[in-house]
Short mmCIF file of C-alpha atoms in Angstrom, two decimals:
data_model
loop_
_atom_site.label_atom_id
_atom_site.label_comp_id
_atom_site.label_asym_id
_atom_site.label_seq_id
_atom_site.Cartn_x
_atom_site.Cartn_y
_atom_site.Cartn_z
CA MET A 1 0.00 0.00 0.00
CA ALA A 2 1.40 3.36 -1.04
CA ILE A 3 2.25 5.70 1.83
CA LEU A 4 1.35 8.73 -0.30
CA LYS A 5 -1.97 9.20 -2.08
CA LEU A 6 -2.86 12.19 -4.23
CA LEU A 7 -6.51 13.02 -4.95
CA GLN A 8 -6.80 15.41 -7.87
CA ASN A 9 -9.68 17.63 -9.01
CA VAL A 10 -11.94 16.96 -6.06
CA ARG A 11 -14.66 19.28 -4.76
CA ILE A 12 -14.02 19.48 -1.03
CA PHE A 13 -16.48 20.13 1.78
CA ALA A 14 -14.39 20.44 4.91
CA PRO A 15 -17.27 20.97 6.03
CA ALA A 16 -17.16 24.46 4.46
CA GLU A 17 -16.87 24.29 0.69
CA LEU A 18 -13.26 24.77 -0.44
CA GLY A 19 -13.90 24.44 -4.16
CA VAL A 20 -12.10 22.03 -6.49
CA ARG A 21 -8.67 21.21 -5.07
CA ASP A 22 -6.03 18.52 -4.85
CA LEU A 23 -5.46 16.67 -1.59
CA LEU A 24 -2.39 14.73 -0.48
CA ILE A 25 -2.61 11.88 2.04
CA ALA A 26 0.56 10.85 3.86
CA ASP A 27 0.71 7.97 6.34
CA GLY A 28 -3.01 8.01 7.07
CA ARG A 29 -3.39 11.77 7.53
CA ILE A 30 -4.12 14.72 5.30
CA ALA A 31 -0.77 16.32 4.46
CA CYS A 32 -1.88 19.31 2.40
CA ILE A 33 -4.65 20.75 0.24
CA GLY A 34 -4.06 23.04 -2.72
CA GLU A 35 -4.46 23.73 -6.39
CA ALA A 36 -2.57 21.57 -8.89
CA LEU A 37 -0.37 19.89 -6.28
CA PRO A 38 2.74 18.28 -7.82
CA ILE A 39 3.18 14.53 -7.54
CA PRO A 40 5.75 14.07 -4.73
CA THR A 41 9.05 12.45 -5.67
CA GLY A 42 11.62 10.65 -3.57
CA PHE A 43 9.08 8.95 -1.29
CA GLY A 44 8.41 5.76 -3.21
CA GLU A 45 5.17 4.91 -4.95
CA VAL A 46 2.45 7.58 -5.07
CA GLU A 47 -1.13 6.51 -5.66
CA VAL A 48 -2.89 9.08 -7.86
CA CYS A 49 -6.68 9.36 -8.15
CA ASP A 50 -8.30 11.87 -10.49
CA ALA A 51 -11.71 12.53 -8.95
CA GLY A 52 -13.01 14.46 -11.95
CA GLY A 53 -14.77 17.07 -9.83
CA LYS A 54 -16.60 14.60 -7.59
CA THR A 55 -17.50 15.65 -4.03
CA LEU A 56 -15.30 14.78 -1.05
CA ILE A 57 -16.66 14.88 2.49
CA PRO A 58 -15.33 13.81 5.92
CA GLY A 59 -16.06 10.24 6.95
CA LEU A 60 -19.32 9.81 8.85
CA ILE A 61 -19.28 9.18 12.60
CA ASP A 62 -21.94 6.85 14.02
CA MET A 63 -22.14 7.16 17.80
CA HIS A 64 -24.63 4.34 18.42
CA ILE A 65 -23.98 0.91 16.90
CA HIS A 66 -24.77 -2.48 18.44
CA MET A 67 -21.50 -4.06 17.38
CA LEU A 68 -22.36 -7.35 19.09
CA GLY A 69 -25.93 -7.26 17.84
CA GLY A 70 -28.97 -6.42 19.94
CA GLY A 71 -32.40 -7.67 20.77
CA GLY A 72 -33.49 -10.87 22.41
CA GLU A 73 -36.76 -9.44 23.72
CA GLY A 74 -38.60 -12.23 21.89
CA GLY A 75 -36.33 -15.00 23.18
CA PRO A 76 -32.92 -16.38 22.15
CA ALA A 77 -33.86 -16.72 18.47
CA THR A 78 -34.46 -12.96 18.22
CA ARG A 79 -30.89 -11.94 19.02
CA THR A 80 -29.51 -9.94 16.10
CA PRO A 81 -26.02 -10.86 14.80
CA GLU A 82 -22.69 -9.10 15.23
CA ILE A 83 -21.92 -6.38 12.73
CA THR A 84 -19.18 -6.81 10.13
CA LEU A 85 -16.63 -4.32 8.87
CA SER A 86 -18.15 -3.95 5.40
CA GLU A 87 -21.61 -3.23 6.85
CA ILE A 88 -20.04 -0.10 8.35
CA THR A 89 -17.63 1.12 5.68
CA ARG A 90 -19.89 0.63 2.64
CA TYR A 91 -22.10 3.42 4.02
CA GLY A 92 -19.30 5.93 4.58
CA VAL A 93 -18.87 5.43 8.33
CA THR A 94 -15.21 5.57 9.39
CA THR A 95 -15.66 6.08 13.16
CA ALA A 96 -18.10 3.98 15.21
CA VAL A 97 -19.12 3.88 18.87
CA GLY A 98 -20.40 0.57 20.24
CA VAL A 99 -23.14 0.05 22.83
CA LEU A 100 -24.85 -2.76 24.66
CA GLY A 101 -28.63 -2.55 24.87
CA THR A 102 -31.41 -4.45 26.58
CA ASP A 103 -29.25 -7.51 27.13
CA GLY A 104 -26.26 -6.90 29.39
CA THR A 105 -26.20 -10.52 30.52
CA THR A 106 -25.45 -12.72 27.49
CA ARG A 107 -23.66 -9.82 25.80
CA THR A 108 -20.87 -8.50 27.97
CA MET A 109 -18.59 -5.48 28.17
CA PRO A 110 -15.40 -7.53 27.62
CA ALA A 111 -16.97 -8.93 24.44
CA LEU A 112 -17.99 -5.45 23.24
CA LEU A 113 -14.53 -4.05 23.92
CA THR A 114 -12.93 -6.94 22.05
CA LYS A 115 -15.27 -6.46 19.08
CA ALA A 116 -14.40 -2.76 18.94
CA LYS A 117 -10.70 -3.63 18.98
CA ALA A 118 -11.24 -6.11 16.16
CA LEU A 119 -13.00 -3.53 13.98
CA GLU A 120 -10.16 -1.07 14.62
CA LEU A 121 -7.59 -3.66 13.59
CA GLU A 122 -9.64 -4.23 10.43
CA GLY A 123 -9.39 -0.55 9.54
CA ILE A 124 -11.79 1.91 11.19
CA THR A 125 -11.73 3.98 14.40
CA THR A 126 -13.84 2.66 17.28
CA PHE A 127 -14.94 3.52 20.80
CA VAL A 128 -17.48 2.06 23.26
CA TYR A 129 -19.73 3.05 26.12
CA THR A 130 -19.53 0.96 29.27
CA GLY A 131 -22.85 -0.33 30.58
CA SER A 132 -26.24 -1.32 29.19
CA TYR A 133 -29.93 -0.60 29.81
CA GLU A 134 -29.94 -1.72 33.44
CA VAL A 135 -28.83 -0.11 36.70
CA PRO A 136 -26.59 -1.22 38.36
CA THR A 137 -25.00 -1.42 34.97
CA PRO A 138 -22.30 -3.87 33.81
CA THR A 139 -18.72 -2.64 33.58
CA ILE A 140 -15.28 -4.13 32.99
CA THR A 141 -13.37 -3.02 36.08
CA GLY A 142 -16.35 -2.87 38.42
CA LYS A 143 -16.67 0.93 38.29
CA VAL A 144 -17.83 3.26 35.52
CA ARG A 145 -15.22 5.83 36.51
CA ASP A 146 -12.39 3.31 36.36
CA ASP A 147 -13.53 2.00 32.96
CA VAL A 148 -13.47 5.54 31.53
CA ILE A 149 -10.09 6.38 33.07
CA LEU A 150 -8.23 3.15 32.43
CA ILE A 151 -9.67 1.66 29.23
CA GLU A 152 -8.69 3.61 26.15
CA LYS A 153 -11.80 2.95 24.10
CA VAL A 154 -14.37 3.73 26.82
CA ILE A 155 -15.76 7.26 26.41
CA GLY A 156 -18.65 7.21 28.87
CA VAL A 157 -21.54 5.14 30.20
CA GLY A 158 -24.62 3.99 28.27
CA GLU A 159 -27.01 3.31 26.85
CA ILE A 160 -28.86 3.59 30.15
CA ALA A 161 -32.59 3.20 29.56
CA ILE A 162 -35.17 5.63 30.92
CA SER A 163 -38.87 6.07 30.14
CA ASP A 164 -39.07 2.47 28.90
CA HIS A 165 -40.78 -0.69 30.15
CA ARG A 166 -37.46 -2.51 29.55
CA SER A 167 -35.47 -0.20 31.79
CA ALA A 168 -34.60 -0.75 35.46
CA HIS A 169 -36.30 2.59 36.24
CA PRO A 170 -33.22 4.15 37.82
CA THR A 171 -33.71 6.77 40.50
CA LEU A 172 -32.38 10.29 40.04
CA ASP A 173 -29.64 9.49 42.56
CA GLU A 174 -28.59 6.47 40.49
CA LEU A 175 -28.56 8.50 37.26
CA ALA A 176 -26.61 11.28 38.97
CA ARG A 177 -24.06 8.81 40.29
CA LEU A 178 -23.57 7.26 36.85
CA GLY A 179 -23.29 10.67 35.22
CA MET A 180 -20.79 11.99 37.75
CA GLU A 181 -18.67 8.83 37.52
CA ALA A 182 -18.56 9.24 33.74
CA ARG A 183 -17.76 12.94 34.07
CA VAL A 184 -14.96 12.53 36.62
CA GLY A 185 -13.60 9.57 34.70
CA GLY A 186 -13.59 11.73 31.59
CA MET A 187 -11.80 14.56 33.36
CA ILE A 188 -9.06 12.28 34.65
CA GLY A 189 -8.82 10.14 31.54
CA GLY A 190 -9.09 12.92 28.96
CA LYS A 191 -12.39 11.54 27.62
CA PRO A 192 -15.83 13.02 26.84
CA GLY A 193 -17.33 11.37 29.94
CA LEU A 194 -20.84 11.13 28.48
CA LEU A 195 -23.96 9.75 30.11
CA HIS A 196 -25.69 8.24 27.07
CA LEU A 197 -29.41 7.77 27.74
CA HIS A 198 -31.86 5.61 25.80
CA ILE A 199 -35.21 7.42 25.65
CA GLY A 200 -38.03 4.89 25.44
CA PRO A 201 -41.69 5.40 24.52
CA GLY A 202 -42.75 5.85 28.14
CA LYS A 203 -44.82 8.76 29.38
CA ALA A 204 -41.95 10.63 31.06
CA GLY A 205 -39.89 11.12 27.91
CA LEU A 206 -36.91 13.36 28.71
CA THR A 207 -38.39 14.60 32.00
CA PRO A 208 -35.89 12.60 34.12
CA ILE A 209 -33.09 14.54 32.41
CA PHE A 210 -34.54 17.90 33.43
CA ASP A 211 -35.11 16.58 36.96
CA LEU A 212 -31.52 15.38 37.03
CA LEU A 213 -30.22 18.77 35.93
CA ALA A 214 -32.38 20.54 38.52
CA LYS A 215 -31.42 18.31 41.44
CA SER A 216 -27.77 17.44 40.78
CA ASP A 217 -24.53 19.14 39.82
CA LEU A 218 -24.06 17.10 36.64
CA PRO A 219 -23.27 19.55 33.79
CA ILE A 220 -25.69 19.50 30.88
CA GLN A 221 -22.90 18.90 28.35
CA ASN A 222 -22.21 15.45 29.85
CA ILE A 223 -25.67 14.14 28.92
CA LEU A 224 -26.50 12.73 25.48
CA PRO A 225 -30.01 11.29 25.06
CA THR A 226 -30.83 9.24 21.96
CA HIS A 227 -34.04 8.02 20.26
CA CYS A 228 -35.52 11.46 20.93
CA SER A 229 -38.18 11.32 18.19
CA ARG A 230 -40.60 8.98 19.94
CA SER A 231 -43.31 11.64 19.87
CA LYS A 232 -43.89 15.34 19.35
CA GLU A 233 -43.52 15.73 23.11
CA THR A 234 -40.05 14.16 23.18
CA LEU A 235 -39.00 16.26 20.18
CA ASP A 236 -40.14 19.40 22.00
CA GLN A 237 -38.26 18.30 25.11
CA ALA A 238 -35.14 17.70 23.02
CA VAL A 239 -35.38 21.20 21.56
CA ARG A 240 -35.67 22.62 25.06
CA LEU A 241 -32.61 20.66 26.16
CA ALA A 242 -30.60 21.98 23.21
CA LYS A 243 -31.69 25.56 23.80
CA GLU A 244 -30.50 25.23 27.39
CA GLY A 245 -27.03 24.17 26.21
CA GLY A 246 -27.40 20.40 25.93
CA GLN A 247 -27.38 18.12 22.92
CA PHE A 248 -29.55 15.27 21.64
CA ASP A 249 -29.43 12.44 19.13
CA LEU A 250 -32.06 11.31 16.63
CA THR A 251 -32.20 7.76 15.32
CA ALA A 252 -31.91 7.58 11.54
CA GLY A 253 -34.47 5.86 9.37
CA GLY A 254 -38.20 6.34 9.00
CA ARG A 255 -39.24 9.98 9.35
CA VAL A 256 -35.90 11.30 10.62
CA CYS A 257 -35.70 14.15 8.11
CA GLU A 258 -39.20 15.27 9.05
CA HIS A 259 -38.17 15.19 12.71
CA LEU A 260 -34.91 16.97 11.96
CA SER A 261 -36.74 19.71 10.07
CA TYR A 262 -39.13 20.10 12.99
CA VAL A 263 -36.45 20.52 15.68
CA LEU A 264 -34.39 22.94 13.59
CA LYS A 265 -37.43 25.09 12.81
CA ALA A 266 -38.28 24.99 16.52
CA GLY A 267 -34.92 26.57 17.30
CA ALA A 268 -32.58 23.70 18.14
CA PRO A 269 -29.05 24.92 17.30
CA LEU A 270 -27.47 23.04 14.39
CA ASP A 271 -24.40 22.16 16.47
CA LYS A 272 -26.51 20.48 19.16
CA VAL A 273 -28.14 17.79 16.99
CA THR A 274 -26.69 14.45 15.89
CA ILE A 275 -28.03 11.42 14.05
CA SER A 276 -27.00 7.81 14.71
CA SER A 277 -28.11 4.52 13.18
CA ASP A 278 -28.82 2.12 16.06
CA GLY A 279 -27.08 -0.22 13.61
CA ASN A 280 -27.56 -3.98 14.17
CA GLY A 281 -29.82 -3.21 17.09
CA SER A 282 -33.24 -4.79 17.18
CA LEU A 283 -36.30 -2.72 16.38
CA PRO A 284 -38.90 -4.52 18.50
CA ARG A 285 -42.63 -3.97 18.25
CA PHE A 286 -44.87 -4.28 21.29
CA ASP A 287 -48.61 -3.98 21.75
CA ALA A 288 -50.27 -1.59 24.21
CA LYS A 289 -49.84 -4.15 26.99
CA GLY A 290 -46.12 -4.58 26.34
CA ASN A 291 -46.42 -7.95 24.60
CA PHE A 292 -43.74 -8.67 22.01
CA LEU A 293 -45.05 -8.65 18.41
CA GLY A 294 -41.90 -8.89 16.29
CA LEU A 295 -38.76 -7.02 15.35
CA GLY A 296 -36.61 -5.62 12.59
CA VAL A 297 -32.88 -4.94 12.53
CA GLY A 298 -31.30 -1.47 12.37
CA SER A 299 -28.79 -0.68 9.64
CA VAL A 300 -25.81 1.67 9.52
CA ARG A 301 -26.92 2.70 6.02
CA THR A 302 -29.69 4.88 7.51
CA VAL A 303 -27.26 7.64 8.53
CA PHE A 304 -25.91 8.04 5.01
CA GLU A 305 -29.45 7.87 3.59
CA ALA A 306 -30.49 10.62 6.00
CA PHE A 307 -27.51 12.72 4.91
CA VAL A 308 -28.51 12.40 1.24
CA ASN A 309 -32.14 13.19 2.05
CA MET A 310 -31.10 16.30 3.97
CA ILE A 311 -29.45 17.57 0.80
CA THR A 312 -31.97 16.41 -1.79
CA GLN A 313 -35.30 16.65 0.08
CA MET A 314 -34.68 19.27 2.77
CA GLN A 315 -32.43 21.33 0.45
CA MET A 316 -29.92 21.66 3.27
CA PRO A 317 -26.43 22.79 2.23
CA ILE A 318 -23.88 19.98 2.33
CA SER A 319 -21.77 21.94 4.80
CA GLU A 320 -24.69 22.08 7.27
CA ALA A 321 -25.72 18.44 6.80
CA LEU A 322 -22.16 17.37 7.61
CA HIS A 323 -22.47 18.87 11.08
CA ILE A 324 -25.31 16.48 11.88
CA VAL A 325 -23.58 13.29 10.65
CA SER A 326 -19.90 14.00 11.36
CA CYS A 327 -18.72 17.35 12.76
CA ASN A 328 -20.91 17.47 15.87
CA GLN A 329 -20.01 13.88 16.72
CA ALA A 330 -16.30 14.68 16.41
CA ARG A 331 -16.73 17.52 18.89
CA LEU A 332 -18.65 15.31 21.33
CA LEU A 333 -15.85 12.74 21.15
CA ASN A 334 -13.17 15.40 21.78
CA LEU A 335 -11.78 14.58 18.32
CA ALA A 336 -12.56 17.79 16.42
CA ASP A 337 -8.88 18.24 15.56
CA ARG A 338 -8.74 14.81 13.84
CA LYS A 339 -12.23 13.79 12.77
CA GLY A 340 -15.24 15.38 11.11
CA ARG A 341 -13.11 17.75 9.04
CA ILE A 342 -10.87 17.85 5.99
CA ALA A 343 -7.76 19.82 6.85
CA PRO A 344 -3.99 19.31 7.05
CA GLY A 345 -3.20 17.14 10.07
CA ALA A 346 -6.64 15.53 10.27
CA ASP A 347 -7.13 11.80 9.81
CA ALA A 348 -7.71 10.84 6.19
CA ASP A 349 -11.26 9.60 6.85
CA LEU A 350 -12.87 10.54 3.56
CA VAL A 351 -15.90 9.74 1.41
CA LEU A 352 -16.00 10.47 -2.33
CA LEU A 353 -19.50 11.01 -3.72
CA THR A 354 -20.79 10.80 -7.27
CA GLU A 355 -22.98 13.48 -8.84
CA ASP A 356 -26.13 11.74 -7.59
CA TYR A 357 -24.70 11.51 -4.04
CA SER A 358 -24.00 7.81 -4.05
CA ILE A 359 -20.76 6.54 -2.51
CA ASP A 360 -17.85 6.01 -4.89
CA LYS A 361 -14.88 5.58 -2.53
CA VAL A 362 -14.25 5.50 1.22
CA TRP A 363 -10.89 5.92 2.92
CA ALA A 364 -10.40 5.21 6.63
CA LYS A 365 -7.14 6.58 8.04
CA GLY A 366 -5.89 6.81 4.47
CA ARG A 367 -6.69 3.23 3.52
CA LEU A 368 -9.09 2.66 0.65
CA MET A 369 -11.95 0.61 2.11
CA VAL A 370 -14.64 1.03 -0.59
CA ASP A 371 -14.12 1.50 -4.33
CA ALA A 372 -16.84 2.03 -6.95
CA GLY A 373 -19.36 1.64 -4.13
CA GLU A 374 -18.21 -1.83 -3.10
CA PRO A 375 -15.96 -2.90 -0.20
CA VAL A 376 -12.39 -3.76 -1.12
CA VAL A 377 -11.32 -4.41 2.47
CA TRP A 378 -13.28 -7.08 4.30
CA GLY A 379 -13.53 -8.19 7.90
CA THR A 380 -11.59 -11.26 8.92
CA PHE A 381 -14.48 -13.68 8.44
CA GLU A 382 -16.38 -12.05 5.56
CA GLY A 383 -16.08 -11.31 1.86
CA PRO A 384 -13.87 -12.84 -0.83
CA ARG A 385 -10.72 -14.64 0.32
#
């Protein structure tokens, strides 16, 4: 694999539009951007790609993927499978954050951490939350704070379930303790220290978050609720949270662009909204009495589909749409100097788009993972041998 790669004649959104430029990748990072860059000499082979004016964007960041699979609410046969590398990269995602969900018993934190390490070895950047729906929540070391401080990939605790018949209905004291352990662990370990909360379809919605903020010293920036589009009421609560300085996450798929349009028109700041896929998680259906009816499986592709729909249906500028699928996530992960941007010194996590906004190529840390829309790098146990 060539150490140097030169992309020529590419329209760059960094996220701001830079126009048509050349871009040089060196050892997995962006070395320089300019007009008509010369092909470097004296450094061995240089891989040259003429993009012909196609669009280049930062790699997408998905902060909520069930790397080990999810589900099981309908019994052992309803457990969804582990995700594979190509299921992530083929949709332009180059950084992924893994979570456990309902099942923190048969799926464990050591297994999730190991899966994240495997995906990183296969080519992408990965992190995990410690914990699952329940409280007390499973950890690796026995303490949330210690997991965040001592384990490189752990960025916080989650997804802790609230307002859901599958949650353990944690008290405010329990939520505050989890949040403060994540925060202090983040301070000591140089991590985001996020309390990542699953918002279920229950009546309370995001109310426990506002109660937590009113009755504890946990800063609002350490809380990240997801699945916030359960109802108009939860969307309104999410807007309120964002206006007060917090942030919230919408789950891609379905009516996400309609929900996104609603919260932005309602005044949610653009830099306070993210979208994640819930990839490989189960999408269970229950009746009014809580009886299990069936389930689907979430897909990482929904984030990229939402990005395209933002541009084509909502008429959102590419530079703004990138904040919702990449830039804001990079900031939340304390990685804004490396991820979610195209600039000298940043990681060469890049997605090349065709004129109709389909994926042509994907690079993760400078390595070509997808070419002509198809994976060229496969996970250890998938794809052509």
